[in-house]
mmCIF file of C-alpha atoms and ligand atoms in Angstrom:
data_model
loop_
_atom_site.group_PDB
_atom_site.id
_atom_site.type_symbol
_atom_site.label_atom_id
_atom_site.label_comp_id
_atom_site.label_asym_id
_atom_site.label_seq_id
_atom_site.Cartn_x
_atom_site.Cartn_y
_atom_site.Cartn_z
ATOM 1 C CA SER J 1 7.461 -16.858 -9.963
ATOM 2 C CA GLY J 2 6.519 -17.004 -6.301
ATOM 3 C CA LEU J 3 2.985 -15.747 -6.760
ATOM 4 C CA GLU J 4 2.134 -18.287 -9.452
ATOM 5 C CA GLU J 5 3.567 -21.193 -7.511
ATOM 6 C CA VAL J 6 1.370 -20.361 -4.563
ATOM 7 C CA SER J 7 -1.724 -20.033 -6.746
ATOM 8 C CA GLU J 8 -1.051 -23.503 -8.182
ATOM 9 C CA LEU J 9 -0.729 -24.962 -4.703
ATOM 10 C CA ASP J 10 -4.080 -23.430 -3.809
ATOM 11 C CA GLY J 11 -5.532 -25.010 -6.943
ATOM 12 C CA ILE J 12 -4.669 -28.536 -5.874
ATOM 13 C CA GLY J 13 -6.044 -28.019 -2.410
ATOM 14 C CA ARG J 14 -2.950 -27.589 -0.297
ATOM 15 C CA PRO J 15 -3.000 -24.884 2.322
ATOM 16 C CA PRO J 16 -1.886 -21.510 1.006
ATOM 17 C CA ARG J 17 1.715 -20.800 1.855
ATOM 18 C CA PRO J 18 2.883 -17.252 2.360
ATOM 19 C CA ALA J 19 5.024 -16.118 -0.557
ATOM 20 C CA PHE J 20 6.141 -12.974 1.224
ATOM 21 C CA LYS J 21 8.006 -12.351 4.408
ATOM 22 C CA GLY J 22 5.901 -9.467 5.649
ATOM 23 C CA GLY J 23 7.252 -7.134 8.331
ATOM 24 C CA SER J 24 5.470 -5.589 11.318
ATOM 25 C CA LEU J 25 4.906 -1.896 12.047
ATOM 26 C CA ASP J 26 4.520 -0.273 15.418
ATOM 27 C CA VAL J 27 3.426 3.366 15.253
ATOM 28 C CA ARG J 28 3.889 5.192 18.549
ATOM 29 C CA GLN J 29 2.451 8.603 19.358
ATOM 30 C CA LEU J 30 3.238 9.807 15.865
ATOM 31 C CA GLY J 31 2.964 13.541 15.332
ATOM 32 C CA MET J 32 3.377 15.500 12.127
ATOM 33 C CA ALA J 33 2.778 19.124 11.154
ATOM 34 C CA TYR J 34 2.869 21.133 7.944
ATOM 35 C CA GLY J 35 4.246 24.380 9.345
ATOM 36 C CA GLU J 36 1.773 25.526 11.988
ATOM 37 C CA LEU J 37 -0.846 22.980 10.980
ATOM 38 C CA ASP J 38 -0.833 19.893 13.215
ATOM 39 C CA VAL J 39 -1.959 17.075 10.972
ATOM 40 C CA LEU J 40 -1.133 13.976 13.052
ATOM 41 C CA LYS J 41 -1.743 14.363 16.778
ATOM 42 C CA GLY J 42 -0.312 11.278 18.444
ATOM 43 C CA VAL J 43 -1.235 8.292 16.306
ATOM 44 C CA ASP J 44 -0.787 4.833 17.827
ATOM 45 C CA LEU J 45 -1.145 1.822 15.586
ATOM 46 C CA ALA J 46 0.143 -1.747 15.516
ATOM 47 C CA VAL J 47 0.323 -3.690 12.266
ATOM 48 C CA LYS J 48 1.169 -7.379 12.639
ATOM 49 C CA ALA J 49 3.372 -9.046 10.052
ATOM 50 C CA GLY J 50 1.418 -10.481 7.143
ATOM 51 C CA THR J 51 -1.833 -8.651 7.899
ATOM 52 C CA VAL J 52 -3.970 -6.037 6.150
ATOM 53 C CA THR J 53 -4.799 -2.762 7.908
ATOM 54 C CA CYS J 54 -7.366 -0.571 6.181
ATOM 55 C CA ILE J 55 -7.482 3.116 7.113
ATOM 56 C CA ILE J 56 -10.736 4.964 6.550
ATOM 57 C CA GLY J 57 -11.830 8.486 7.406
ATOM 58 C CA PRO J 58 -12.939 11.793 5.975
ATOM 59 C CA SER J 59 -10.877 13.829 3.546
ATOM 60 C CA GLY J 60 -8.226 15.872 5.359
ATOM 61 C CA SER J 61 -8.096 13.580 8.403
ATOM 62 C CA GLY J 62 -4.383 12.825 7.859
ATOM 63 C CA LYS J 63 -4.523 9.390 6.206
ATOM 64 C CA SER J 64 -2.075 10.220 3.399
ATOM 65 C CA THR J 65 0.226 12.030 5.784
ATOM 66 C CA LEU J 66 0.305 8.970 8.040
ATOM 67 C CA LEU J 67 1.285 6.717 5.109
ATOM 68 C CA ARG J 68 3.902 9.254 4.017
ATOM 69 C CA CYS J 69 5.441 9.226 7.492
ATOM 70 C CA LEU J 70 5.701 5.432 7.371
ATOM 71 C CA ASN J 71 8.281 5.576 4.582
ATOM 72 C CA ARG J 72 9.486 9.086 5.386
ATOM 73 C CA LEU J 73 8.286 10.872 2.309
ATOM 74 C CA VAL J 74 7.560 13.412 5.053
ATOM 75 C CA GLU J 75 9.356 13.552 8.385
ATOM 76 C CA PRO J 76 7.387 12.999 11.583
ATOM 77 C CA LYS J 77 7.602 15.759 14.169
ATOM 78 C CA SER J 78 7.317 13.474 17.198
ATOM 79 C CA GLY J 79 6.830 9.851 18.123
ATOM 80 C CA ASP J 80 8.355 6.853 16.401
ATOM 81 C CA VAL J 81 7.661 4.026 13.988
ATOM 82 C CA LEU J 82 9.239 0.612 14.445
ATOM 83 C CA LEU J 83 9.651 -1.652 11.430
ATOM 84 C CA ASP J 84 10.222 -5.166 12.743
ATOM 85 C CA GLY J 85 11.248 -3.570 16.022
ATOM 86 C CA GLU J 86 13.731 -1.140 14.470
ATOM 87 C CA SER J 87 13.114 2.627 14.454
ATOM 88 C CA ILE J 88 12.623 3.935 10.930
ATOM 89 C CA LEU J 89 14.002 7.281 12.102
ATOM 90 C CA ALA J 90 17.398 5.643 12.466
ATOM 91 C CA MET J 91 17.343 4.254 8.924
ATOM 92 C CA LYS J 92 18.508 5.883 5.725
ATOM 93 C CA PRO J 93 15.314 6.918 3.886
ATOM 94 C CA GLU J 94 16.460 5.115 0.710
ATOM 95 C CA ARG J 95 16.893 1.866 2.586
ATOM 96 C CA LEU J 96 13.570 2.338 4.378
ATOM 97 C CA ARG J 97 11.794 2.833 1.045
ATOM 98 C CA ARG J 98 13.132 -0.458 -0.251
ATOM 99 C CA ARG J 99 11.608 -2.180 2.755
ATOM 100 C CA VAL J 100 8.367 -0.191 2.779
ATOM 101 C CA GLY J 101 6.954 0.275 -0.725
ATOM 102 C CA MET J 102 4.162 2.619 -1.722
ATOM 103 C CA VAL J 103 1.497 2.713 -4.415
ATOM 104 C CA PHE J 104 -0.248 6.018 -5.159
ATOM 105 C CA GLN J 105 -3.636 7.098 -6.447
ATOM 106 C CA HIS J 106 -2.142 8.503 -9.650
ATOM 107 C CA PHE J 107 0.266 5.607 -10.367
ATOM 108 C CA ASN J 108 3.312 7.916 -10.760
ATOM 109 C CA LEU J 109 4.679 5.919 -13.708
ATOM 110 C CA PHE J 110 7.211 7.464 -16.087
ATOM 111 C CA PRO J 111 5.149 8.218 -19.219
ATOM 112 C CA ASP J 112 8.063 7.906 -21.656
ATOM 113 C CA HIS J 113 9.056 4.450 -20.439
ATOM 114 C CA THR J 114 7.377 1.123 -21.175
ATOM 115 C CA ALA J 115 5.773 -0.974 -18.438
ATOM 116 C CA ILE J 116 8.815 -3.216 -18.110
ATOM 117 C CA GLU J 117 11.191 -0.224 -18.092
ATOM 118 C CA ASN J 118 9.127 1.366 -15.325
ATOM 119 C CA VAL J 119 9.538 -1.757 -13.198
ATOM 120 C CA MET J 120 13.222 -2.145 -14.112
ATOM 121 C CA LEU J 121 14.169 1.454 -13.277
ATOM 122 C CA SER J 122 13.965 1.090 -9.488
ATOM 123 C CA LEU J 123 15.815 -2.210 -9.688
ATOM 124 C CA THR J 124 18.726 -0.752 -11.646
ATOM 125 C CA LYS J 125 18.784 2.762 -10.115
ATOM 126 C CA ILE J 126 17.875 2.044 -6.481
ATOM 127 C CA LYS J 127 18.925 -1.586 -6.008
ATOM 128 C CA GLY J 128 21.806 -1.301 -8.462
ATOM 129 C CA LEU J 129 21.008 -4.589 -10.192
ATOM 130 C CA PRO J 130 22.515 -5.358 -13.598
ATOM 131 C CA LYS J 131 20.109 -4.762 -16.462
ATOM 132 C CA ALA J 132 19.609 -8.426 -17.377
ATOM 133 C CA GLU J 133 18.727 -9.363 -13.805
ATOM 134 C CA ALA J 134 16.378 -6.388 -13.493
ATOM 135 C CA GLU J 135 14.677 -7.411 -16.727
ATOM 136 C CA ARG J 136 14.168 -10.967 -15.510
ATOM 137 C CA ILE J 137 12.590 -9.791 -12.251
ATOM 138 C CA ALA J 138 10.470 -7.110 -13.962
ATOM 139 C CA LYS J 139 9.092 -9.676 -16.426
ATOM 140 C CA ALA J 140 8.162 -12.039 -13.608
ATOM 141 C CA ARG J 141 6.410 -9.354 -11.548
ATOM 142 C CA LEU J 142 4.483 -8.044 -14.578
ATOM 143 C CA SER J 143 3.397 -11.595 -15.254
ATOM 144 C CA ASP J 144 2.297 -11.914 -11.588
ATOM 145 C CA VAL J 145 -0.055 -8.949 -12.035
ATOM 146 C CA GLY J 146 -1.412 -10.298 -15.317
ATOM 147 C CA LEU J 147 0.446 -7.945 -17.652
ATOM 148 C CA ALA J 148 2.969 -10.205 -19.389
ATOM 149 C CA SER J 149 1.480 -9.313 -22.755
ATOM 150 C CA ARG J 150 1.568 -5.573 -22.075
ATOM 151 C CA GLN J 151 5.182 -5.238 -20.943
ATOM 152 C CA HIS J 152 6.301 -3.141 -23.917
ATOM 153 C CA HIS J 153 3.393 -0.689 -23.764
ATOM 154 C CA ARG J 154 3.874 2.821 -22.437
ATOM 155 C CA PRO J 155 1.494 3.957 -19.651
ATOM 156 C CA GLY J 156 -0.492 5.997 -22.188
ATOM 157 C CA GLY J 157 -1.334 2.786 -24.049
ATOM 158 C CA LEU J 158 -2.644 1.046 -20.936
ATOM 159 C CA SER J 159 -5.927 1.383 -19.071
ATOM 160 C CA GLY J 160 -5.897 3.018 -15.638
ATOM 161 C CA GLY J 161 -6.298 -0.401 -14.033
ATOM 162 C CA GLN J 162 -3.362 -1.774 -16.008
ATOM 163 C CA GLN J 163 -1.233 1.238 -15.091
ATOM 164 C CA GLN J 164 -2.035 0.693 -11.440
ATOM 165 C CA ARG J 165 -1.069 -2.968 -11.757
ATOM 166 C CA VAL J 166 2.283 -1.889 -13.277
ATOM 167 C CA ALA J 167 2.761 0.367 -10.239
ATOM 168 C CA ILE J 168 2.015 -2.601 -7.950
ATOM 169 C CA ALA J 169 4.448 -4.796 -9.936
ATOM 170 C CA ARG J 170 7.060 -2.073 -9.499
ATOM 171 C CA ALA J 171 6.511 -2.048 -5.744
ATOM 172 C CA LEU J 172 6.630 -5.870 -5.562
ATOM 173 C CA ALA J 173 9.847 -6.021 -7.589
ATOM 174 C CA MET J 174 11.708 -4.360 -4.729
ATOM 175 C CA GLU J 175 10.690 -7.242 -2.418
ATOM 176 C CA PRO J 176 9.345 -4.939 0.291
ATOM 177 C CA GLU J 177 8.284 -6.124 3.736
ATOM 178 C CA VAL J 178 5.334 -3.732 3.771
ATOM 179 C CA ILE J 179 3.358 -2.047 0.994
ATOM 180 C CA LEU J 180 1.389 1.157 1.585
ATOM 181 C CA PHE J 181 -1.570 1.805 -0.728
ATOM 182 C CA ASP J 182 -2.994 5.341 -0.863
ATOM 183 C CA GLU J 183 -6.451 5.346 -2.470
ATOM 184 C CA VAL J 184 -5.119 3.318 -5.374
ATOM 185 C CA THR J 185 -8.529 2.762 -6.965
ATOM 186 C CA SER J 186 -9.899 6.291 -6.521
ATOM 187 C CA ALA J 187 -8.791 7.520 -9.937
ATOM 188 C CA LEU J 188 -9.984 4.416 -11.813
ATOM 189 C CA ASP J 189 -13.092 3.999 -13.929
ATOM 190 C CA PRO J 190 -15.562 1.882 -11.934
ATOM 191 C CA GLU J 191 -15.202 -1.189 -14.153
ATOM 192 C CA LEU J 192 -11.435 -1.278 -13.531
ATOM 193 C CA VAL J 193 -11.588 -1.150 -9.740
ATOM 194 C CA LYS J 194 -12.303 -4.845 -9.159
ATOM 195 C CA GLY J 195 -9.210 -6.092 -10.992
ATOM 196 C CA VAL J 196 -6.945 -3.986 -8.791
ATOM 197 C CA LEU J 197 -8.763 -4.909 -5.558
ATOM 198 C CA ASP J 198 -8.651 -8.602 -6.493
ATOM 199 C CA LEU J 199 -4.898 -8.328 -7.022
ATOM 200 C CA MET J 200 -4.508 -6.660 -3.620
ATOM 201 C CA ALA J 201 -6.588 -9.392 -1.973
ATOM 202 C CA GLU J 202 -4.312 -11.971 -3.604
ATOM 203 C CA LEU J 203 -1.188 -10.261 -2.228
ATOM 204 C CA ALA J 204 -2.800 -10.183 1.204
ATOM 205 C CA LYS J 205 -3.547 -13.900 1.029
ATOM 206 C CA GLN J 206 0.108 -14.538 0.323
ATOM 207 C CA GLY J 207 1.317 -12.811 3.448
ATOM 208 C CA MET J 208 2.214 -9.292 2.344
ATOM 209 C CA THR J 209 1.885 -6.740 5.139
ATOM 210 C CA MET J 210 -0.384 -4.061 3.709
ATOM 211 C CA VAL J 211 -1.572 -0.691 4.992
ATOM 212 C CA VAL J 212 -4.405 0.435 2.746
ATOM 213 C CA VAL J 213 -6.058 3.855 2.763
ATOM 214 C CA THR J 214 -9.307 3.279 0.936
ATOM 215 C CA HIS J 215 -12.843 4.449 0.271
ATOM 216 C CA GLU J 216 -13.776 0.909 -0.766
ATOM 217 C CA MET J 217 -15.675 -0.174 2.324
ATOM 218 C CA GLY J 218 -16.483 -3.548 0.728
ATOM 219 C CA PHE J 219 -12.788 -4.262 0.335
ATOM 220 C CA ALA J 220 -12.054 -3.129 3.905
ATOM 221 C CA ARG J 221 -14.756 -5.424 5.233
ATOM 222 C CA ARG J 222 -13.605 -8.431 3.182
ATOM 223 C CA ALA J 223 -9.835 -8.093 3.237
ATOM 224 C CA ALA J 224 -8.864 -6.222 6.392
ATOM 225 C CA ASP J 225 -7.600 -7.834 9.568
ATOM 226 C CA GLN J 226 -8.130 -4.487 11.263
ATOM 227 C CA VAL J 227 -9.812 -1.251 10.272
ATOM 228 C CA ILE J 228 -8.654 2.126 11.576
ATOM 229 C CA PHE J 229 -10.977 5.121 11.529
ATOM 230 C CA MET J 230 -9.126 8.462 11.546
ATOM 231 C CA ASP J 231 -10.516 11.925 12.052
ATOM 232 C CA GLU J 232 -8.680 15.218 12.567
ATOM 233 C CA GLY J 233 -5.255 13.619 12.898
ATOM 234 C CA ARG J 234 -6.220 10.983 15.433
ATOM 235 C CA VAL J 235 -7.231 7.338 15.482
ATOM 236 C CA VAL J 236 -10.815 7.594 16.689
ATOM 237 C CA GLU J 237 -11.680 3.918 16.535
ATOM 238 C CA ALA J 238 -9.850 0.712 15.596
ATOM 239 C CA GLY J 239 -11.001 -2.862 15.435
ATOM 240 C CA ALA J 240 -11.989 -5.880 13.370
ATOM 241 C CA PRO J 241 -14.076 -5.050 10.278
ATOM 242 C CA GLU J 242 -17.234 -6.462 11.898
ATOM 243 C CA ALA J 243 -16.805 -4.235 14.944
ATOM 244 C CA ILE J 244 -16.114 -1.112 12.885
ATOM 245 C CA PHE J 245 -18.841 -1.580 10.293
ATOM 246 C CA ASP J 246 -21.566 -3.393 12.245
ATOM 247 C CA ASN J 247 -21.068 -1.961 15.705
ATOM 248 C CA PRO J 248 -19.376 1.454 15.466
ATOM 249 C CA LYS J 249 -19.041 3.043 18.887
ATOM 250 C CA SER J 250 -18.064 6.667 18.367
ATOM 251 C CA PRO J 251 -20.666 9.099 16.992
ATOM 252 C CA ARG J 252 -18.094 10.395 14.499
ATOM 253 C CA LEU J 253 -17.611 6.950 12.974
ATOM 254 C CA GLN J 254 -21.367 6.381 12.967
ATOM 255 C CA ARG J 255 -21.845 9.658 11.071
ATOM 256 C CA PHE J 256 -19.030 8.836 8.644
ATOM 257 C CA LEU J 257 -20.463 5.404 7.861
ATOM 258 C CA ALA J 258 -23.943 6.834 7.413
ATOM 259 C CA GLU J 259 -22.502 9.134 4.753
ATOM 260 C CA VAL J 260 -20.360 6.629 2.849
ATOM 261 C CA LEU J 261 -22.318 3.376 3.049
HETATM 262 P P1 ADP S 1 -6.284 12.695 3.896
HETATM 263 O O1 ADP S 1 -5.346 11.851 3.119
HETATM 264 O O2 ADP S 1 -6.959 12.009 5.022
HETATM 265 O O3 ADP S 1 -7.273 13.394 2.998
HETATM 266 P P2 ADP S 1 -3.988 14.437 4.261
HETATM 267 O O4 ADP S 1 -2.977 13.700 5.040
HETATM 268 O O5 ADP S 1 -3.785 14.537 2.791
HETATM 269 O O6 ADP S 1 -5.443 13.869 4.600
HETATM 270 O O7 ADP S 1 -4.114 15.920 4.805
HETATM 271 C C1 ADP S 1 -4.264 16.219 6.176
HETATM 272 C C2 ADP S 1 -4.221 17.730 6.360
HETATM 273 O O8 ADP S 1 -2.959 18.222 5.977
HETATM 274 C C3 ADP S 1 -5.242 18.479 5.522
HETATM 275 O O9 ADP S 1 -5.705 19.564 6.286
HETATM 276 C C4 ADP S 1 -4.438 18.959 4.348
HETATM 277 O O10 ADP S 1 -4.983 20.135 3.819
HETATM 278 C C5 ADP S 1 -3.081 19.193 4.960
HETATM 279 N N1 ADP S 1 -1.975 18.989 4.015
HETATM 280 C C6 ADP S 1 -1.763 17.874 3.295
HETATM 281 N N2 ADP S 1 -0.643 17.981 2.555
HETATM 282 C C7 ADP S 1 -0.143 19.216 2.823
HETATM 283 C C8 ADP S 1 1.013 19.934 2.376
HETATM 284 N N3 ADP S 1 1.882 19.398 1.512
HETATM 285 N N4 ADP S 1 1.198 21.174 2.878
HETATM 286 C C9 ADP S 1 0.330 21.726 3.744
HETATM 287 N N5 ADP S 1 -0.762 21.108 4.220
HETATM 288 C C10 ADP S 1 -1.006 19.856 3.771
HETATM 289 MG MG1 MG S 2 -5.293 11.274 1.135
#
């Protein structure tokens, strides 16, 4: 598989070669409301192809809603999002979701299906691939995330970390240009967090465009190309990890960091 080939190249000292063709995102004055409640109030954000953007901020600040707008699980009220220069509002949501994958805090795996069936389902149902082809791809992606030996287990027979890696394999199988991660380690036992973060760092190294809502400040500092701090539906501060964590400018970010670090 692509991921393994790249790892081997790294091992013999050649420069890492991107395995993914990541896409760019351009978020422009994005607004979103739940009924009367304005949740996003004009969010601007640029995500370069092949980079990692970490979004931090207090609970209720609109981080999940922003991610959900990016693949239209909810519809924005105003503004626009360009994926590789093309408005996502003009795309069919199904097609958009193939290009922009998402991984959730609670995995959202089908409990009555095995790991490999969970990965195959989107390939057969959404991409319409024949079963044999879907099985071949699903096997390869499960092997990429270190779960070749667990492919016939149901989610209930896997640890939380393994279930999350199945969910990541499922997202990868669709060959997305961008993957959105919404607090994917928040529901995991502490000892299982590192395996998932290491996998995400590996994907980042291989050129996947990633937008990551996270409470893991260590990961944001290590892996992010840019960090976005949101509060009350707005981007309050954005910058390189060093600027955000070592030299925060706004009092709100300073207060937030004092609480979480
Ligand atoms: P975060 O992910 O930063 O915690 P959310 O995007 O989940 O923030 O929520 C932002 C605001 O929108 C919060 O005030 C939350 O209560 C509200 N909200 C989130 N989802 C819904 C929903 N489905 N219906 C109504 N209000 C919602
Ligand atoms: Mg959230």
